[in-house]
DNA sequence: TATAAATATGTAACCGTTTGCATTAATGCT
DNA sequence: AGCATTAATGCAAACGGTTACATATTTATA
């Protein structure tokens, strides 16, 4: 590869002039600049980015900590991030952490080793806000999608509690009294927030919360399937199942249909996320839509803003959600009159 | 951040000794080494990776050109890549190219600008094998999943033609005579190879190929849905539909069920890829399973091998596929006897 | 036209490592 | 003990840019 020195020699100027022709064109005379430009073209010179990054101390890279890329919701978020990052001249380093704090820590260390300028975390567990080895104590980081209330860094999220309550209310309005909830991973704040919203709506409707209607999941198809089988075996079968994400709901639908029950006539199913498959199941899934791409865009914009000193506070941005009513939810069996009343 | 100089000063040695203590421990005496180690611990020293990469000329990063991360098959491939890359000390830079050659070129340029050591391409269109600006002419690159027969670089793929023929044969064996094919994107070699396999099987069964049974798609749910609607409107409705990927198949199933037809009683559906949702549709989808994670692993191992000079040739590795028979395919209407005969 | 101000360019230090070569210390051999 | 050999360490250059500062050149001002 041609270096800046080759260009300088060919153009008959110093390396400083070549550098300036690129960085601050107004500081070099038009004629020499054009000589430099043509020398650049002739040599095919392209600045060695490692040298640039090393010298400037800025990598223009961001580490993204994602539990798994094999999740359609995260995939959309990442797409949004890529777009925004490209626009602002940043590169994304994807860290598939599998939710493993050790792997997370390893990736986050890339900031300390000058391989990245900042970190975006798509899950809430954040041991990196305080860096034990440095006095400063803060790592440039933003939290997206899943956030702890106590998070000290900028966050972009959605009111999961409100959203879950909205969906639960939708089911209650259809006369469902016993609504099962298939939760996400135990450790996730999402799981807790959505559970809280579910409880809020129940309380508001004066329906007693029954812990026996709570089922464990982990946001996968398989977990949804298994949980639904347990639900079907319940002595007093619920008339509706609210799943904390769409994969879970689609897995649950499978188990329910296998058992010979009809959705939503026998049992209603609701999801969360509105992944592409939600509109293409049988029946199409009622769910909560999240602006996934915008999550990603907002997250990188926020991070780049803190990196460039444009913002100093730690804003919390709340994205909107939308209840998408399709055909997997309907009136509770024997409660058609209630539906009419709506 | 502490630098190597700080460590050297604290340990009372030269920077060279510190560097050697880490790079070639056997070249420094045990006592000084331990002094260095403790100095490293005291200072919390971590080598500045930008300096290392700059100095060594090796970035230990690989660019992955992926049309879209929002595709479950690619997501699995990427997971496999991450795993192998981490194992071999490499970092992945993900380039969401949207299939845009210009964006691809931009990402591929990262090798020339020393931001990455090599490129992995998940689609076949490869304008980068020849680098016009350098005499050498070759960019360290491997092709995965989708490959051109003429590809000059190492490739890892699957015999798509064979696989498609296998699936088509499966349908033929169930007595289907008119089998529609919903294709992938026009430009993709995958599309053509799978089409060729479909034709091979037809020919072998002495069934005349009917171009009217070919439908355009683009590997999305929506395209599958639309194509299926066209298929249903066909004057002589086919009794089976072979979709070039699972998303297409799932989209098609939706349209077919909406039309009030039963799968597989009225019409059989087959997919390709075996994404997680394939087992969770209604009915579960018959498809071709590909070892996606292994694709990714093999691709990065191949690339790292060429980068480290372990291989000089350009091997073509063919991964195995498997026909997964679920319940979306069955005997053609009025051909139960044929099924018996199997 | 002399002088100040502004503009253009060059010189060289610097970023944090790695590594070839020189130097010094330790060990082995006769 | 004296010399050759090997091991341990230090010195300083190099990687390819950027940029503060110095210098040279042009333009403006009186």
mmCIF file of C-alpha atoms in Angstrom, chain A residues 71-265:
data_model
loop_
_atom_site.group_PDB
_atom_site.id
_atom_site.type_symbol
_atom_site.label_atom_id
_atom_site.label_comp_id
_atom_site.label_asym_id
_atom_site.label_seq_id
_atom_site.Cartn_x
_atom_site.Cartn_y
_atom_site.Cartn_z
ATOM 1 C CA UNK A 71 -33.294 -13.255 17.735
ATOM 2 C CA UNK A 72 -35.435 -11.366 15.301
ATOM 3 C CA UNK A 73 -36.068 -8.476 17.598
ATOM 4 C CA UNK A 74 -32.384 -7.902 18.232
ATOM 5 C CA UNK A 75 -31.695 -8.348 14.559
ATOM 6 C CA UNK A 76 -33.943 -5.412 13.803
ATOM 7 C CA UNK A 77 -32.322 -3.335 16.526
ATOM 8 C CA UNK A 78 -28.915 -4.113 15.101
ATOM 9 C CA UNK A 79 -30.035 -3.114 11.628
ATOM 10 C CA UNK A 80 -31.065 0.243 12.984
ATOM 11 C CA UNK A 81 -27.753 0.609 14.734
ATOM 12 C CA UNK A 82 -25.796 -0.165 11.601
ATOM 13 C CA UNK A 83 -27.660 2.464 9.712
ATOM 14 C CA UNK A 84 -27.101 5.186 12.274
ATOM 15 C CA UNK A 85 -23.505 4.159 12.872
ATOM 16 C CA UNK A 86 -22.673 4.283 9.182
ATOM 17 C CA UNK A 87 -24.255 7.699 8.939
ATOM 18 C CA UNK A 88 -22.138 9.052 11.736
ATOM 19 C CA UNK A 89 -18.941 7.405 10.588
ATOM 20 C CA UNK A 90 -18.788 4.646 13.126
ATOM 21 C CA UNK A 91 -18.253 0.928 12.835
ATOM 22 C CA UNK A 92 -20.025 -1.671 14.921
ATOM 23 C CA UNK A 93 -18.234 -4.505 16.666
ATOM 24 C CA UNK A 94 -20.760 -7.157 17.461
ATOM 25 C CA UNK A 95 -20.334 -9.120 20.640
ATOM 26 C CA UNK A 96 -22.480 -12.208 20.861
ATOM 27 C CA UNK A 97 -22.380 -12.582 24.624
ATOM 28 C CA UNK A 98 -24.871 -15.388 25.106
ATOM 29 C CA UNK A 99 -25.818 -13.434 28.201
ATOM 30 C CA UNK A 100 -22.580 -14.521 29.774
ATOM 31 C CA UNK A 101 -21.235 -11.745 32.037
ATOM 32 C CA UNK A 102 -17.705 -12.976 31.540
ATOM 33 C CA UNK A 103 -17.925 -12.654 27.778
ATOM 34 C CA UNK A 104 -19.598 -9.303 28.255
ATOM 35 C CA UNK A 105 -16.747 -8.115 30.405
ATOM 36 C CA UNK A 106 -14.273 -9.296 27.837
ATOM 37 C CA UNK A 107 -15.938 -7.309 25.101
ATOM 38 C CA UNK A 108 -16.380 -4.266 27.281
ATOM 39 C CA UNK A 109 -12.680 -4.327 27.940
ATOM 40 C CA UNK A 110 -12.215 -3.410 24.318
ATOM 41 C CA UNK A 111 -12.886 0.153 25.318
ATOM 42 C CA UNK A 112 -10.034 0.114 27.788
ATOM 43 C CA UNK A 113 -7.721 -1.456 25.267
ATOM 44 C CA UNK A 114 -8.590 1.270 22.794
ATOM 45 C CA UNK A 115 -10.342 -0.987 20.367
ATOM 46 C CA UNK A 116 -13.627 0.834 20.718
ATOM 47 C CA UNK A 117 -14.834 4.185 21.929
ATOM 48 C CA UNK A 118 -17.989 3.051 23.659
ATOM 49 C CA UNK A 119 -20.403 0.267 24.443
ATOM 50 C CA UNK A 120 -24.039 -0.352 23.721
ATOM 51 C CA UNK A 121 -25.671 -2.936 25.872
ATOM 52 C CA UNK A 122 -28.874 -4.630 24.866
ATOM 53 C CA UNK A 123 -29.450 -6.200 28.195
ATOM 54 C CA UNK A 124 -29.638 -4.647 31.581
ATOM 55 C CA UNK A 125 -27.076 -6.328 33.719
ATOM 56 C CA UNK A 126 -24.322 -3.755 33.700
ATOM 57 C CA UNK A 127 -21.236 -4.366 35.729
ATOM 58 C CA UNK A 128 -19.197 -1.987 33.627
ATOM 59 C CA UNK A 129 -20.436 1.396 34.616
ATOM 60 C CA UNK A 130 -17.731 1.517 37.216
ATOM 61 C CA UNK A 131 -14.341 0.579 36.017
ATOM 62 C CA UNK A 132 -12.425 -0.617 39.064
ATOM 63 C CA UNK A 133 -9.013 -0.144 37.504
ATOM 64 C CA UNK A 134 -9.387 3.541 36.767
ATOM 65 C CA UNK A 135 -10.170 6.462 38.960
ATOM 66 C CA UNK A 136 -12.576 7.993 36.500
ATOM 67 C CA UNK A 137 -15.074 5.244 37.051
ATOM 68 C CA UNK A 138 -17.219 5.686 33.973
ATOM 69 C CA UNK A 139 -17.259 3.881 30.685
ATOM 70 C CA UNK A 140 -18.989 5.516 27.710
ATOM 71 C CA UNK A 141 -22.015 3.328 27.466
ATOM 72 C CA UNK A 142 -25.662 3.361 26.631
ATOM 73 C CA UNK A 143 -28.309 0.873 27.508
ATOM 74 C CA UNK A 144 -30.955 -0.111 25.033
ATOM 75 C CA UNK A 145 -34.128 -2.166 25.066
ATOM 76 C CA UNK A 146 -33.634 -3.727 28.429
ATOM 77 C CA UNK A 147 -32.715 -1.266 31.158
ATOM 78 C CA UNK A 148 -32.419 -1.197 34.848
ATOM 79 C CA UNK A 149 -34.209 1.684 36.540
ATOM 80 C CA UNK A 150 -31.049 2.385 38.424
ATOM 81 C CA UNK A 151 -28.962 2.623 35.288
ATOM 82 C CA UNK A 152 -26.563 5.529 35.413
ATOM 83 C CA UNK A 153 -26.044 5.840 31.703
ATOM 84 C CA UNK A 154 -28.216 7.068 28.851
ATOM 85 C CA UNK A 155 -30.940 4.612 28.062
ATOM 86 C CA UNK A 156 -33.474 4.003 25.373
ATOM 87 C CA UNK A 157 -36.313 1.753 26.240
ATOM 88 C CA UNK A 158 -40.048 1.387 26.217
ATOM 89 C CA UNK A 159 -42.546 1.413 29.020
ATOM 90 C CA UNK A 160 -42.767 -2.328 29.263
ATOM 91 C CA UNK A 161 -45.010 -2.165 32.284
ATOM 92 C CA UNK A 162 -47.511 0.054 30.511
ATOM 93 C CA UNK A 163 -47.348 -2.103 27.413
ATOM 94 C CA UNK A 164 -47.929 -5.316 29.321
ATOM 95 C CA UNK A 165 -50.790 -3.720 31.180
ATOM 96 C CA UNK A 166 -52.286 -2.602 27.875
ATOM 97 C CA UNK A 167 -52.184 -6.108 26.499
ATOM 98 C CA UNK A 168 -53.574 -7.585 29.680
ATOM 99 C CA UNK A 169 -56.387 -5.063 29.595
ATOM 100 C CA UNK A 170 -57.110 -6.068 26.025
ATOM 101 C CA UNK A 171 -57.575 -9.650 27.210
ATOM 102 C CA UNK A 172 -59.638 -8.628 30.230
ATOM 103 C CA UNK A 173 -61.914 -6.609 28.008
ATOM 104 C CA UNK A 174 -62.627 -9.780 26.113
ATOM 105 C CA UNK A 175 -63.876 -11.344 29.300
ATOM 106 C CA UNK A 176 -60.830 -13.383 30.163
ATOM 107 C CA UNK A 177 -60.597 -13.883 33.894
ATOM 108 C CA UNK A 178 -57.855 -16.411 34.112
ATOM 109 C CA UNK A 179 -54.888 -15.243 32.081
ATOM 110 C CA UNK A 180 -51.689 -17.236 32.161
ATOM 111 C CA UNK A 181 -48.395 -15.434 31.758
ATOM 112 C CA UNK A 182 -45.361 -17.066 30.204
ATOM 113 C CA UNK A 183 -42.390 -15.103 31.408
ATOM 114 C CA UNK A 184 -39.010 -14.375 29.942
ATOM 115 C CA UNK A 185 -35.669 -15.245 31.513
ATOM 116 C CA UNK A 186 -35.803 -14.945 35.267
ATOM 117 C CA UNK A 187 -32.942 -12.483 35.502
ATOM 118 C CA UNK A 188 -34.233 -10.059 32.919
ATOM 119 C CA UNK A 189 -35.799 -6.794 34.105
ATOM 120 C CA UNK A 190 -38.053 -7.093 31.068
ATOM 121 C CA UNK A 191 -39.565 -10.150 32.611
ATOM 122 C CA UNK A 192 -40.271 -8.362 35.842
ATOM 123 C CA UNK A 193 -41.585 -5.196 34.263
ATOM 124 C CA UNK A 194 -43.983 -7.050 32.039
ATOM 125 C CA UNK A 195 -45.114 -9.121 34.962
ATOM 126 C CA UNK A 196 -45.710 -5.940 36.925
ATOM 127 C CA UNK A 197 -47.811 -4.508 34.103
ATOM 128 C CA UNK A 198 -49.822 -7.705 33.978
ATOM 129 C CA UNK A 199 -50.449 -7.433 37.700
ATOM 130 C CA UNK A 200 -51.347 -3.759 37.407
ATOM 131 C CA UNK A 201 -54.076 -4.497 34.904
ATOM 132 C CA UNK A 202 -55.411 -7.372 36.975
ATOM 133 C CA UNK A 203 -55.586 -5.212 40.060
ATOM 134 C CA UNK A 204 -57.288 -2.441 38.163
ATOM 135 C CA UNK A 205 -59.913 -4.960 37.078
ATOM 136 C CA UNK A 206 -60.283 -6.274 40.612
ATOM 137 C CA UNK A 207 -59.097 -9.707 39.675
ATOM 138 C CA UNK A 208 -56.968 -11.468 42.188
ATOM 139 C CA UNK A 209 -53.477 -12.306 41.027
ATOM 140 C CA UNK A 210 -52.876 -16.046 40.997
ATOM 141 C CA UNK A 211 -49.181 -17.048 41.069
ATOM 142 C CA UNK A 212 -50.168 -20.458 39.751
ATOM 143 C CA UNK A 213 -50.806 -18.784 36.398
ATOM 144 C CA UNK A 214 -47.186 -17.754 36.030
ATOM 145 C CA UNK A 215 -44.944 -19.931 33.889
ATOM 146 C CA UNK A 216 -41.251 -19.741 33.251
ATOM 147 C CA UNK A 217 -39.805 -19.188 29.807
ATOM 148 C CA UNK A 218 -36.704 -17.879 28.149
ATOM 149 C CA UNK A 219 -37.982 -16.145 25.046
ATOM 150 C CA UNK A 220 -37.523 -19.182 22.797
ATOM 151 C CA UNK A 221 -40.009 -21.129 20.700
ATOM 152 C CA UNK A 222 -39.256 -24.239 22.623
ATOM 153 C CA UNK A 223 -39.827 -22.695 26.028
ATOM 154 C CA UNK A 224 -43.167 -21.370 24.840
ATOM 155 C CA UNK A 225 -44.128 -24.809 23.663
ATOM 156 C CA UNK A 226 -43.188 -26.454 26.954
ATOM 157 C CA UNK A 227 -44.871 -23.819 29.080
ATOM 158 C CA UNK A 228 -48.062 -24.127 27.066
ATOM 159 C CA UNK A 229 -48.137 -27.852 27.669
ATOM 160 C CA UNK A 230 -48.006 -27.190 31.359
ATOM 161 C CA UNK A 231 -50.734 -24.626 31.025
ATOM 162 C CA UNK A 232 -52.958 -27.094 29.214
ATOM 163 C CA UNK A 233 -52.431 -29.578 32.005
ATOM 164 C CA UNK A 234 -53.595 -27.070 34.584
ATOM 165 C CA UNK A 235 -56.720 -28.270 36.433
ATOM 166 C CA UNK A 236 -58.468 -24.976 35.814
ATOM 167 C CA UNK A 237 -57.285 -24.158 32.359
ATOM 168 C CA UNK A 238 -56.829 -20.409 31.697
ATOM 169 C CA UNK A 239 -58.753 -18.962 28.774
ATOM 170 C CA UNK A 240 -55.893 -16.778 27.627
ATOM 171 C CA UNK A 241 -52.124 -16.849 27.586
ATOM 172 C CA UNK A 242 -50.023 -13.720 27.503
ATOM 173 C CA UNK A 243 -46.491 -14.457 26.369
ATOM 174 C CA UNK A 244 -43.706 -12.056 27.123
ATOM 175 C CA UNK A 245 -42.419 -12.294 23.582
ATOM 176 C CA UNK A 246 -43.557 -13.514 20.176
ATOM 177 C CA UNK A 247 -41.305 -16.542 19.917
ATOM 178 C CA UNK A 248 -42.800 -17.806 23.144
ATOM 179 C CA UNK A 249 -46.293 -17.173 21.814
ATOM 180 C CA UNK A 250 -45.625 -19.009 18.577
ATOM 181 C CA UNK A 251 -44.206 -21.958 20.482
ATOM 182 C CA UNK A 252 -47.262 -21.926 22.713
ATOM 183 C CA UNK A 253 -49.626 -21.857 19.757
ATOM 184 C CA UNK A 254 -48.029 -25.002 18.477
ATOM 185 C CA UNK A 255 -48.678 -26.888 21.711
ATOM 186 C CA UNK A 256 -52.221 -25.625 21.895
ATOM 187 C CA UNK A 257 -53.044 -26.646 18.356
ATOM 188 C CA UNK A 258 -51.456 -30.025 18.907
ATOM 189 C CA UNK A 259 -53.797 -30.484 21.831
ATOM 190 C CA UNK A 260 -56.685 -29.984 19.441
ATOM 191 C CA UNK A 261 -57.781 -26.632 20.810
ATOM 192 C CA UNK A 262 -58.797 -23.713 18.671
ATOM 193 C CA UNK A 263 -57.231 -20.257 18.871
ATOM 194 C CA UNK A 264 -58.857 -17.957 19.836
ATOM 195 C CA UNK A 265 -62.147 -19.803 20.283
#
